[in-house]
Structure formats: structure tokens, C-alpha cells
mmCIF file of C-alpha atoms in Angstrom:
data_model
loop_
_atom_site.group_PDB
_atom_site.id
_atom_site.type_symbol
_atom_site.label_atom_id
_atom_site.label_comp_id
_atom_site.label_asym_id
_atom_site.label_seq_id
_atom_site.Cartn_x
_atom_site.Cartn_y
_atom_site.Cartn_z
ATOM 1 C CA UNK A 1 126.592 -90.037 -11.789
ATOM 2 C CA UNK A 2 127.213 -93.585 -10.863
ATOM 3 C CA UNK A 3 127.661 -96.398 -12.786
ATOM 4 C CA UNK A 4 124.833 -99.080 -12.921
ATOM 5 C CA UNK A 5 125.814 -102.237 -11.173
ATOM 6 C CA UNK A 6 126.127 -105.531 -13.303
ATOM 7 C CA UNK A 7 122.927 -107.635 -12.938
ATOM 8 C CA UNK A 8 123.307 -111.438 -12.091
ATOM 9 C CA UNK A 9 125.938 -113.022 -14.597
ATOM 10 C CA UNK A 10 124.452 -114.319 -17.737
ATOM 11 C CA UNK A 11 124.461 -118.052 -18.263
ATOM 12 C CA UNK A 12 126.812 -118.579 -21.407
ATOM 13 C CA UNK A 13 126.487 -122.362 -21.587
ATOM 14 C CA UNK A 14 124.516 -124.000 -24.583
ATOM 15 C CA UNK A 15 123.904 -127.206 -22.763
ATOM 16 C CA UNK A 16 123.059 -127.644 -19.142
ATOM 17 C CA UNK A 17 125.712 -129.122 -16.785
ATOM 18 C CA UNK A 18 125.542 -132.364 -15.002
ATOM 19 C CA UNK A 19 127.296 -133.383 -11.808
ATOM 20 C CA UNK A 20 129.224 -136.261 -13.055
ATOM 21 C CA UNK A 21 132.729 -137.823 -12.403
ATOM 22 C CA UNK A 22 133.944 -139.723 -15.231
ATOM 23 C CA UNK A 23 137.819 -140.641 -16.568
ATOM 24 C CA UNK A 24 139.388 -137.966 -18.711
ATOM 25 C CA UNK A 25 142.693 -138.436 -20.725
ATOM 26 C CA UNK A 26 144.215 -134.962 -21.813
ATOM 27 C CA UNK A 27 147.280 -133.969 -23.964
ATOM 28 C CA UNK A 28 148.171 -130.210 -24.451
ATOM 29 C CA UNK A 29 149.770 -129.667 -28.002
ATOM 30 C CA UNK A 30 153.438 -130.686 -27.979
ATOM 31 C CA UNK A 31 152.831 -132.788 -24.988
ATOM 32 C CA UNK A 32 154.506 -136.326 -24.919
ATOM 33 C CA UNK A 33 152.289 -138.287 -22.717
ATOM 34 C CA UNK A 34 148.655 -137.462 -21.625
ATOM 35 C CA UNK A 35 147.481 -136.790 -18.078
ATOM 36 C CA UNK A 36 144.406 -138.470 -16.439
ATOM 37 C CA UNK A 37 141.713 -137.029 -14.461
ATOM 38 C CA UNK A 38 138.062 -136.954 -13.977
ATOM 39 C CA UNK A 39 135.228 -134.467 -14.581
ATOM 40 C CA UNK A 40 133.608 -132.399 -11.669
ATOM 41 C CA UNK A 41 130.769 -131.720 -14.010
ATOM 42 C CA UNK A 42 129.561 -132.555 -17.600
ATOM 43 C CA UNK A 43 127.545 -131.517 -20.566
ATOM 44 C CA UNK A 44 127.464 -132.205 -24.193
ATOM 45 C CA UNK A 45 129.477 -129.336 -25.054
ATOM 46 C CA UNK A 46 132.330 -129.338 -22.368
ATOM 47 C CA UNK A 47 133.342 -129.954 -18.886
ATOM 48 C CA UNK A 48 135.064 -128.874 -15.722
ATOM 49 C CA UNK A 49 138.167 -130.538 -14.526
ATOM 50 C CA UNK A 50 139.345 -129.902 -10.925
ATOM 51 C CA UNK A 51 143.293 -129.987 -11.200
ATOM 52 C CA UNK A 52 145.848 -128.231 -9.090
ATOM 53 C CA UNK A 53 148.034 -127.509 -12.107
ATOM 54 C CA UNK A 54 145.802 -125.448 -14.098
ATOM 55 C CA UNK A 55 146.078 -124.638 -17.684
ATOM 56 C CA UNK A 56 145.606 -121.160 -19.352
ATOM 57 C CA UNK A 57 142.608 -120.099 -21.190
ATOM 58 C CA UNK A 58 142.944 -120.883 -25.002
ATOM 59 C CA UNK A 59 145.181 -123.899 -24.184
ATOM 60 C CA UNK A 60 144.062 -126.566 -27.121
ATOM 61 C CA UNK A 61 143.732 -129.997 -26.192
ATOM 62 C CA UNK A 62 143.361 -133.646 -27.292
ATOM 63 C CA UNK A 63 140.708 -135.222 -25.067
ATOM 64 C CA UNK A 64 139.287 -138.595 -24.710
ATOM 65 C CA UNK A 65 136.022 -139.045 -22.375
ATOM 66 C CA UNK A 66 135.633 -142.436 -20.975
ATOM 67 C CA UNK A 67 131.895 -143.206 -20.988
ATOM 68 C CA UNK A 68 130.304 -146.390 -19.419
ATOM 69 C CA UNK A 69 133.752 -148.072 -21.036
ATOM 70 C CA UNK A 70 133.310 -146.183 -24.626
ATOM 71 C CA UNK A 71 136.158 -143.939 -25.738
ATOM 72 C CA UNK A 72 134.880 -140.410 -26.825
ATOM 73 C CA UNK A 73 137.692 -138.785 -28.445
ATOM 74 C CA UNK A 74 137.266 -134.924 -29.188
ATOM 75 C CA UNK A 75 139.512 -131.931 -29.641
ATOM 76 C CA UNK A 76 138.919 -129.024 -26.918
ATOM 77 C CA UNK A 77 139.594 -125.855 -25.723
ATOM 78 C CA UNK A 78 140.482 -124.054 -22.315
ATOM 79 C CA UNK A 79 137.851 -121.323 -21.668
ATOM 80 C CA UNK A 80 138.019 -120.903 -17.874
ATOM 81 C CA UNK A 81 140.880 -120.624 -15.557
ATOM 82 C CA UNK A 82 140.660 -120.883 -11.846
ATOM 83 C CA UNK A 83 144.585 -121.079 -10.433
ATOM 84 C CA UNK A 84 144.924 -124.002 -8.403
ATOM 85 C CA UNK A 85 141.415 -125.092 -8.602
ATOM 86 C CA UNK A 86 140.496 -126.118 -12.440
ATOM 87 C CA UNK A 87 139.650 -125.382 -15.900
ATOM 88 C CA UNK A 88 136.496 -125.044 -17.827
ATOM 89 C CA UNK A 89 136.504 -127.114 -21.096
ATOM 90 C CA UNK A 90 134.768 -126.489 -24.147
ATOM 91 C CA UNK A 91 134.655 -129.561 -26.779
ATOM 92 C CA UNK A 92 135.230 -128.806 -30.191
ATOM 93 C CA UNK A 93 134.357 -131.501 -32.446
ATOM 94 C CA UNK A 94 133.030 -134.319 -30.428
ATOM 95 C CA UNK A 95 131.063 -136.278 -33.314
ATOM 96 C CA UNK A 96 127.540 -136.341 -33.711
ATOM 97 C CA UNK A 97 127.304 -140.212 -32.458
ATOM 98 C CA UNK A 98 129.437 -139.487 -29.341
ATOM 99 C CA UNK A 99 127.415 -136.541 -28.405
ATOM 100 C CA UNK A 100 124.308 -138.547 -28.709
ATOM 101 C CA UNK A 101 126.273 -141.293 -26.412
ATOM 102 C CA UNK A 102 127.115 -138.636 -23.873
ATOM 103 C CA UNK A 103 123.639 -137.083 -23.889
ATOM 104 C CA UNK A 104 121.866 -140.512 -23.085
ATOM 105 C CA UNK A 105 124.616 -141.006 -20.270
ATOM 106 C CA UNK A 106 123.930 -137.619 -18.933
ATOM 107 C CA UNK A 107 120.015 -138.312 -18.752
ATOM 108 C CA UNK A 108 120.715 -141.525 -16.799
ATOM 109 C CA UNK A 109 122.748 -139.941 -14.130
ATOM 110 C CA UNK A 110 120.218 -137.180 -13.704
ATOM 111 C CA UNK A 111 117.605 -139.553 -13.388
ATOM 112 C CA UNK A 112 119.487 -141.437 -10.793
ATOM 113 C CA UNK A 113 120.235 -138.439 -9.100
ATOM 114 C CA UNK A 114 116.453 -137.665 -9.133
ATOM 115 C CA UNK A 115 115.633 -141.068 -7.828
ATOM 116 C CA UNK A 116 118.248 -140.625 -4.902
ATOM 117 C CA UNK A 117 116.502 -137.433 -4.044
ATOM 118 C CA UNK A 118 113.018 -138.702 -3.987
ATOM 119 C CA UNK A 119 114.021 -141.555 -1.587
ATOM 120 C CA UNK A 120 115.840 -139.118 0.587
ATOM 121 C CA UNK A 121 112.264 -137.159 0.862
ATOM 122 C CA UNK A 122 110.395 -140.263 1.809
ATOM 123 C CA UNK A 123 111.280 -141.185 5.319
ATOM 124 C CA UNK A 124 111.280 -145.002 5.626
ATOM 125 C CA UNK A 125 108.734 -146.748 7.831
ATOM 126 C CA UNK A 126 109.725 -148.785 10.699
ATOM 127 C CA UNK A 127 108.620 -152.131 11.726
ATOM 128 C CA UNK A 128 105.435 -150.579 13.373
ATOM 129 C CA UNK A 129 104.737 -148.846 10.047
ATOM 130 C CA UNK A 130 105.148 -145.400 11.482
ATOM 131 C CA UNK A 131 107.916 -143.125 9.408
ATOM 132 C CA UNK A 132 110.823 -142.301 11.654
#
């Protein structure tokens, strides 16, 4: 008797991800100085950081997100590990105010992205009034 093949991988995220690059400072427990990087994608609940020196799952972090010039501090934990590529990070105690700030920023990024896509779909008219 054969085992049934697993179906599509279930989505475990509580919040949708948005492709957004913001500056991040992260410091592991016991580290003297923070490292700086940027997000590859972002949600209210976490982010993905592309890094060549990755961290092990379960590593606790002090994290600061820089969103439109505002400092959003939180503690976080590494939840995924892709060697020499990056880590999935879950925010643990981002304040409600900072969650709201981040949510507004993400909605703005999504709206800007949607506007860019609309412009790509509509060809510009040339001087004769015909699309190129």
C-alpha cells in the first residue's frame, strides 16, 4: 500500500506578505553590535531577510524596522533557515501602534505596486494617438 502524496503546502502566515525593502537592524542575544540588512518581503507579523550568513531556527533577535524614517522596535525569532540565502523572521512583540504604522505602510506599497502594474497594461499613445 502506498502513502498518499502530500498536497500543496499549507500557508501558515497570519498576515499576507508584501514585496518591500526596508532597512532593518538586528542583534542576536549576546551580540555586542547590531547587523544591518533589508527585508525582501514584509508583513505585520514578520519578514524575510536575504543574508549570506544565516541564523538557526529559534534564534532570538532584537530587531528594529525603519519604516518611512520611523523606528519600530520589536523582539523576534527566526522561523525558517535557508543556508546562504536567508531567514524568515516572526515579530514577537511589535506594539499595536507600530503594527498600525506598518500596516499603513504596506497598504501604501501595495497600492503603488498596483498602480505600476496598471500603467504597464495600458500602452502609451504616440503623437498620432495610436498605441505603440
